[in-house]
Coordinates of C-alpha atoms in Angstrom, one line a residue:
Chain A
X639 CA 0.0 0.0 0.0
X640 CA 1.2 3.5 -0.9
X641 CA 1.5 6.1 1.9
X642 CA -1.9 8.0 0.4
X643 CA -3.4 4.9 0.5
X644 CA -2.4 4.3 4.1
X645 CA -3.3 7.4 5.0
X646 CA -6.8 6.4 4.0
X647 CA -6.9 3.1 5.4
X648 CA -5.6 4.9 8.7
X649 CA -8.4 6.9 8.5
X650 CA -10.8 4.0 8.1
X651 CA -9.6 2.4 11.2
X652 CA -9.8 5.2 13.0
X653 CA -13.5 5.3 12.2
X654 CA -13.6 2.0 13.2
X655 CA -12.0 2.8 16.4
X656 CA -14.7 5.8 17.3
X657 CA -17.3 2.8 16.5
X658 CA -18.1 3.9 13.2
X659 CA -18.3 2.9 9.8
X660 CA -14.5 2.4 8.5
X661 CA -14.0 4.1 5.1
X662 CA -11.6 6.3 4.6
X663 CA -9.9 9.0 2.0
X664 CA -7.5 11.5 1.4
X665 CA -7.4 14.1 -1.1
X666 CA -3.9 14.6 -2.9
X667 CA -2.9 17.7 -4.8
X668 CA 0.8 17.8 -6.4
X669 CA 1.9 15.2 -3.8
X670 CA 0.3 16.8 -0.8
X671 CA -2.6 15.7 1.4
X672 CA -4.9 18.7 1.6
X673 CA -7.9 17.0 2.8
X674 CA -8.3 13.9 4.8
X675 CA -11.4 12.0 5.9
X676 CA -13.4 8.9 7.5
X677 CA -17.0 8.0 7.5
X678 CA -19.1 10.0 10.3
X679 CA -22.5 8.3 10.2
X680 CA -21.9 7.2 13.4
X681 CA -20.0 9.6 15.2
X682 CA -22.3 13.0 13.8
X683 CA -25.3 11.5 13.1
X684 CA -24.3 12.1 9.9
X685 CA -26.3 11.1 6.6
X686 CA -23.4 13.0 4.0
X687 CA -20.1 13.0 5.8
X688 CA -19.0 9.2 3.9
X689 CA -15.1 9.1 3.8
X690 CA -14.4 11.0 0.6
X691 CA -16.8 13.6 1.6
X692 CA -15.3 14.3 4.7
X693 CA -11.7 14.5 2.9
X694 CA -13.6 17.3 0.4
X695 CA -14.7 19.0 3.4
X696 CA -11.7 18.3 5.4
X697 CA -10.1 20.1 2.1
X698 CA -12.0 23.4 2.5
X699 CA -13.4 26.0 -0.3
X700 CA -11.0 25.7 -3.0
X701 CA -10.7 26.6 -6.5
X702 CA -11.9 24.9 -9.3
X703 CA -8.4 24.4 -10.6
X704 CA -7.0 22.2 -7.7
X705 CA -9.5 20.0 -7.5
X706 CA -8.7 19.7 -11.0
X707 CA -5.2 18.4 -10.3
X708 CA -6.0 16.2 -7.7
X709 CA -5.9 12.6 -7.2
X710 CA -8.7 11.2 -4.5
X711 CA -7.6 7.8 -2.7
X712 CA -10.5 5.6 -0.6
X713 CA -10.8 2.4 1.0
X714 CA -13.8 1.5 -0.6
X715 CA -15.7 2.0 -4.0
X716 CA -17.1 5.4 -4.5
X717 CA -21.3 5.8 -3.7
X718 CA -23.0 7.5 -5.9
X719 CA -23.1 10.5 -3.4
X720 CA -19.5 10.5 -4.0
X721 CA -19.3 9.7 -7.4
X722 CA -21.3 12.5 -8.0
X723 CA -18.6 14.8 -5.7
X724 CA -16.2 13.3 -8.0
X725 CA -17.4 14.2 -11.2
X726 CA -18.8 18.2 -9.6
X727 CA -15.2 18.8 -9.1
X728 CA -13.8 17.6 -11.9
X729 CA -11.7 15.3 -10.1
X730 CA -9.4 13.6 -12.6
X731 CA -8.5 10.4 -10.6
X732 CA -9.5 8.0 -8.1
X733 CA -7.4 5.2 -6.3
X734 CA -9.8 2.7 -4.6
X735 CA -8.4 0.2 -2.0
X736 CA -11.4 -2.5 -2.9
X737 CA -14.4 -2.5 -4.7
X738 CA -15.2 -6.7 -3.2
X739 CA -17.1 -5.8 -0.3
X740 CA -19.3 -2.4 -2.3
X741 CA -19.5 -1.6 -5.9
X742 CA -19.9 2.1 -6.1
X743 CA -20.1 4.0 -9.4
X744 CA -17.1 2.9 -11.7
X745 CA -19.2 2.6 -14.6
X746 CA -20.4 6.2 -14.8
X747 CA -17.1 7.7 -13.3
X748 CA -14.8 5.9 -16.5
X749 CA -18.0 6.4 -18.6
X750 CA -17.0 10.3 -17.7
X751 CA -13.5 10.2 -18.1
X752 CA -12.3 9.6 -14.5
X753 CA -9.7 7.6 -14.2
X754 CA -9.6 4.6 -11.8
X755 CA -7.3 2.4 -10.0
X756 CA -8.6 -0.8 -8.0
X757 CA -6.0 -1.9 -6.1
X758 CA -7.9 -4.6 -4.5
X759 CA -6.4 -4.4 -1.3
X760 CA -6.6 -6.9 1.1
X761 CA -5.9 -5.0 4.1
X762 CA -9.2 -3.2 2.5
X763 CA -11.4 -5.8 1.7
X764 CA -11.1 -7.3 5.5
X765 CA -11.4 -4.3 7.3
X766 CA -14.7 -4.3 5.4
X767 CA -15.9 -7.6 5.8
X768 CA -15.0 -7.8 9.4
X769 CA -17.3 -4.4 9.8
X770 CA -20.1 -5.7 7.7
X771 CA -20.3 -9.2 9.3
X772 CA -19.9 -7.6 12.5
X773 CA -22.6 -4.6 12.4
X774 CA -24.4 -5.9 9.3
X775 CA -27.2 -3.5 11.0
X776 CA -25.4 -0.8 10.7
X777 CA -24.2 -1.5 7.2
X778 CA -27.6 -1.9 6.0
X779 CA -29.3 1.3 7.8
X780 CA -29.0 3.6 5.3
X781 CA -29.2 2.1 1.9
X782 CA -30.6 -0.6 2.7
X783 CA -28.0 -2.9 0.8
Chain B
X1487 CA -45.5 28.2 -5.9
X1488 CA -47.0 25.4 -3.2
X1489 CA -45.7 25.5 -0.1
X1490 CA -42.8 22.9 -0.1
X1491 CA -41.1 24.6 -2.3
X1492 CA -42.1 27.9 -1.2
X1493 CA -40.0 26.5 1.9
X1494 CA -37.3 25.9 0.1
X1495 CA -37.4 29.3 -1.4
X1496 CA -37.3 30.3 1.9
X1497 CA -34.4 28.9 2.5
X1498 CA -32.4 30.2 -0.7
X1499 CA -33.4 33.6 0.6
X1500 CA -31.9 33.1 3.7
X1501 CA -28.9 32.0 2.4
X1502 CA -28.8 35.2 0.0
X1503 CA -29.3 36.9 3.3
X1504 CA -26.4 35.3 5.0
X1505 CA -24.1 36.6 2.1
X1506 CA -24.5 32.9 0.4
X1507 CA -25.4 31.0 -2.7
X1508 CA -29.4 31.2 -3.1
X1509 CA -30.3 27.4 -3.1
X1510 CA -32.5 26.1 -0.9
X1511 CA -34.3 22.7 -0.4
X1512 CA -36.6 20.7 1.9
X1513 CA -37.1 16.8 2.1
X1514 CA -40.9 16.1 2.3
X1515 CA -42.1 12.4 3.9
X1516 CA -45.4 12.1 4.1
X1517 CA -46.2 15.5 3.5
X1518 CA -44.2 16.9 6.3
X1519 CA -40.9 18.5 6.3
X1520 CA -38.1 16.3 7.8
X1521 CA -35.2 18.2 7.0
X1522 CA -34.6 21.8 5.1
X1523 CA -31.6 23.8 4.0
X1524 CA -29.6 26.1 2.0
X1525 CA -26.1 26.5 0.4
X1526 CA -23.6 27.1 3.1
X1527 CA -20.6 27.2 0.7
X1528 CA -19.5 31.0 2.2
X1529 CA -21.1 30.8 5.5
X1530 CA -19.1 27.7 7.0
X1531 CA -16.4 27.4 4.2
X1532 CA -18.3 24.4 2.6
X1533 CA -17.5 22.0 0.2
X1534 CA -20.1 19.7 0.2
X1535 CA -23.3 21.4 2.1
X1536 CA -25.0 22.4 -1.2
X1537 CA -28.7 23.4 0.0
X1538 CA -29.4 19.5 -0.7
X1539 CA -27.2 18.4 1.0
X1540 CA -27.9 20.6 3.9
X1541 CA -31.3 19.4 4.0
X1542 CA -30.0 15.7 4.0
X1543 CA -28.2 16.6 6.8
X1544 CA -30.3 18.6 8.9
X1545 CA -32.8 15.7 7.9
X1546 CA -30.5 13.7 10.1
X1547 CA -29.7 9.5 10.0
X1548 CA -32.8 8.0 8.6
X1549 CA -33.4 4.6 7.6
X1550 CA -33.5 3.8 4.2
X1551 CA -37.4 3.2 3.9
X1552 CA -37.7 6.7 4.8
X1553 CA -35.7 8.3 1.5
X1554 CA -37.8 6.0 -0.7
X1555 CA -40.7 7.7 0.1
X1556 CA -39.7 11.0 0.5
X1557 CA -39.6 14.4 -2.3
X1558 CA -37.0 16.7 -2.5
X1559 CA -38.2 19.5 -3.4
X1560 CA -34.6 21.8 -4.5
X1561 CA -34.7 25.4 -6.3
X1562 CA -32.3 24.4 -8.7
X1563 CA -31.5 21.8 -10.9
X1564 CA -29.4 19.2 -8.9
X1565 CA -25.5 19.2 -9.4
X1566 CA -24.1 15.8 -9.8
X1567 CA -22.8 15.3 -6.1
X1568 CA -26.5 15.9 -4.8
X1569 CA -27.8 13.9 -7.8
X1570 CA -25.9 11.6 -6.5
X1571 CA -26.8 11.6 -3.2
X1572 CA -30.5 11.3 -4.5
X1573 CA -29.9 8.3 -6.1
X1574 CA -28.0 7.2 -2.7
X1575 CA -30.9 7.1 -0.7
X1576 CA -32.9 6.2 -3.3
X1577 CA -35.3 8.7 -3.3
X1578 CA -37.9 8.9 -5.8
X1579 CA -39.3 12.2 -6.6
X1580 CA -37.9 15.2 -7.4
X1581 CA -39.0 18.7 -7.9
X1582 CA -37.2 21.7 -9.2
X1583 CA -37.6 25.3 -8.9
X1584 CA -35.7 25.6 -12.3
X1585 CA -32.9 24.8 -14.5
X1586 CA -32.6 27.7 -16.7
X1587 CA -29.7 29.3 -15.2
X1588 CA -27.8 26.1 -14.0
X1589 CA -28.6 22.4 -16.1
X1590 CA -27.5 19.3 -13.2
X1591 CA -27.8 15.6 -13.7
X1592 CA -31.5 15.3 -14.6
X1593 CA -31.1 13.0 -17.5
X1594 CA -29.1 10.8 -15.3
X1595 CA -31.7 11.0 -12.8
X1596 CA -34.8 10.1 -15.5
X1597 CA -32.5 7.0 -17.0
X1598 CA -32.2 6.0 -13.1
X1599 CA -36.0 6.4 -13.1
X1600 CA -36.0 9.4 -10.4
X1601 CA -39.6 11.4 -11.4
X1602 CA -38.7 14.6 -11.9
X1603 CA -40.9 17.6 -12.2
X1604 CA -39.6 21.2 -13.1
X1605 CA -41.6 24.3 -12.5
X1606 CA -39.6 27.0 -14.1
X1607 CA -40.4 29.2 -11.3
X1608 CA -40.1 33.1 -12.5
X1609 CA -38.7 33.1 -8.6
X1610 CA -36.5 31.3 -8.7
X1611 CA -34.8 32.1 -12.1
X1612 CA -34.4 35.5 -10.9
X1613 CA -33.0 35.2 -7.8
X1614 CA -30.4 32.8 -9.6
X1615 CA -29.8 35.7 -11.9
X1616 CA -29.9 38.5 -9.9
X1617 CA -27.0 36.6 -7.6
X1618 CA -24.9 35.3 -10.5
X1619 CA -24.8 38.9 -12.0
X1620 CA -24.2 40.2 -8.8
X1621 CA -21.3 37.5 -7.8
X1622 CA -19.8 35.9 -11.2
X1623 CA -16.4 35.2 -9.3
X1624 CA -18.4 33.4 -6.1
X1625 CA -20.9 31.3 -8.5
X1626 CA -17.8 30.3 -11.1
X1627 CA -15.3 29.8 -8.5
X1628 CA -15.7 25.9 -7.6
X1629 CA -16.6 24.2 -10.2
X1630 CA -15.5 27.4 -13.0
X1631 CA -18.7 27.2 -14.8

């Protein structure tokens, strides 16, 4: 795993160490991490704040042009919620640690020009499926999935 | 203008008031409000709390049967992140003040069989364009439209 990578996975377990969902992401503009994130369902109430959202938030108001120079890294496969955050901003690429456990939006992001890289990582994928077959309530509660 | 959407006019106002980005929404389940909003992109530094979104939020952690039957009722045409969000929760009706002054993801939204209904509110198209002649650099400066 890369160290933006790791920084999202760190993330994610931190999540999971607040007892909340564990996805996380950083945002990375010319090799810097300007916005870093992790699911808050749990820990705000929150129905928006999923791991790459919090990273875009984390990242604060910034120009159009950065976001277009930025590479976005998550544990898991982008929602649609964040898909759509993707393609708002024009974010160029994604690096996704697993898309096993969730398949988020890949179709429409490539079918948009994003591109994608699944690493298919197993630290990831069992961070995920030790969350889901531990709170499969939780997992469930909002999408219903 | 009925009243939901009158609400959510209510909030885009309010947001205008605040120094903001007039957009406003309210979710509607079983016709009562559960959760209402506006753009908060200047007032909190906001990335991600278009007025959609801020409803969503504000709507706090639902269960998923509750999006399915629940209207968002949005003064503007919905960007691709709260598109996206939309078809997150699944939910299945839509209505728009207008789309004259900003197009979103509707056709997405129609091929995902969201029912959309836009009213071309006089309204709401000029409170749009009132603000974006007013503030060209604030409505082009995160996504450079």
């Amino acid at each position: 795993m890369d160290s933006f990578m790791q920084a999202a996975f760190d993330e994610a377990r931190q999540g999971l160490a607040e007892g909340g969902i564990p996805i996380g992401a950083v945002i990375v503009h010319q090799g810097r991490i300007i916005g870093r994130g992790h699911n808050r369902r749990v820990q705000q109430g929150s129905a928006i704040l999923h791991g790459e959202m919090d990273a875009l938030e984390n990242a604060g108001r910034q120009p159009a042009a950065v976001y277009r120079e930025s590479v976005l890294y998550t544990t898991l496969s982008p929602c649609p919620m964040c898909s759509g955050a993707i393609l708002l901003y024009g974010i160029p690429r994604v690096v996704i640690g697993e898309n096993r456990t969730f398949m988020g939006e890949e179709e429409l992001l490539r079918s948009r020009g994003v591109q994608l890289e699944v690493l298919q990582d197993e630290q990831c994928i069992s961070l995920m499926e030790q969350f889901i077959a531990e709170k499969p309530e939780l997992w469930s509660e909002d999408i219903g999935v």
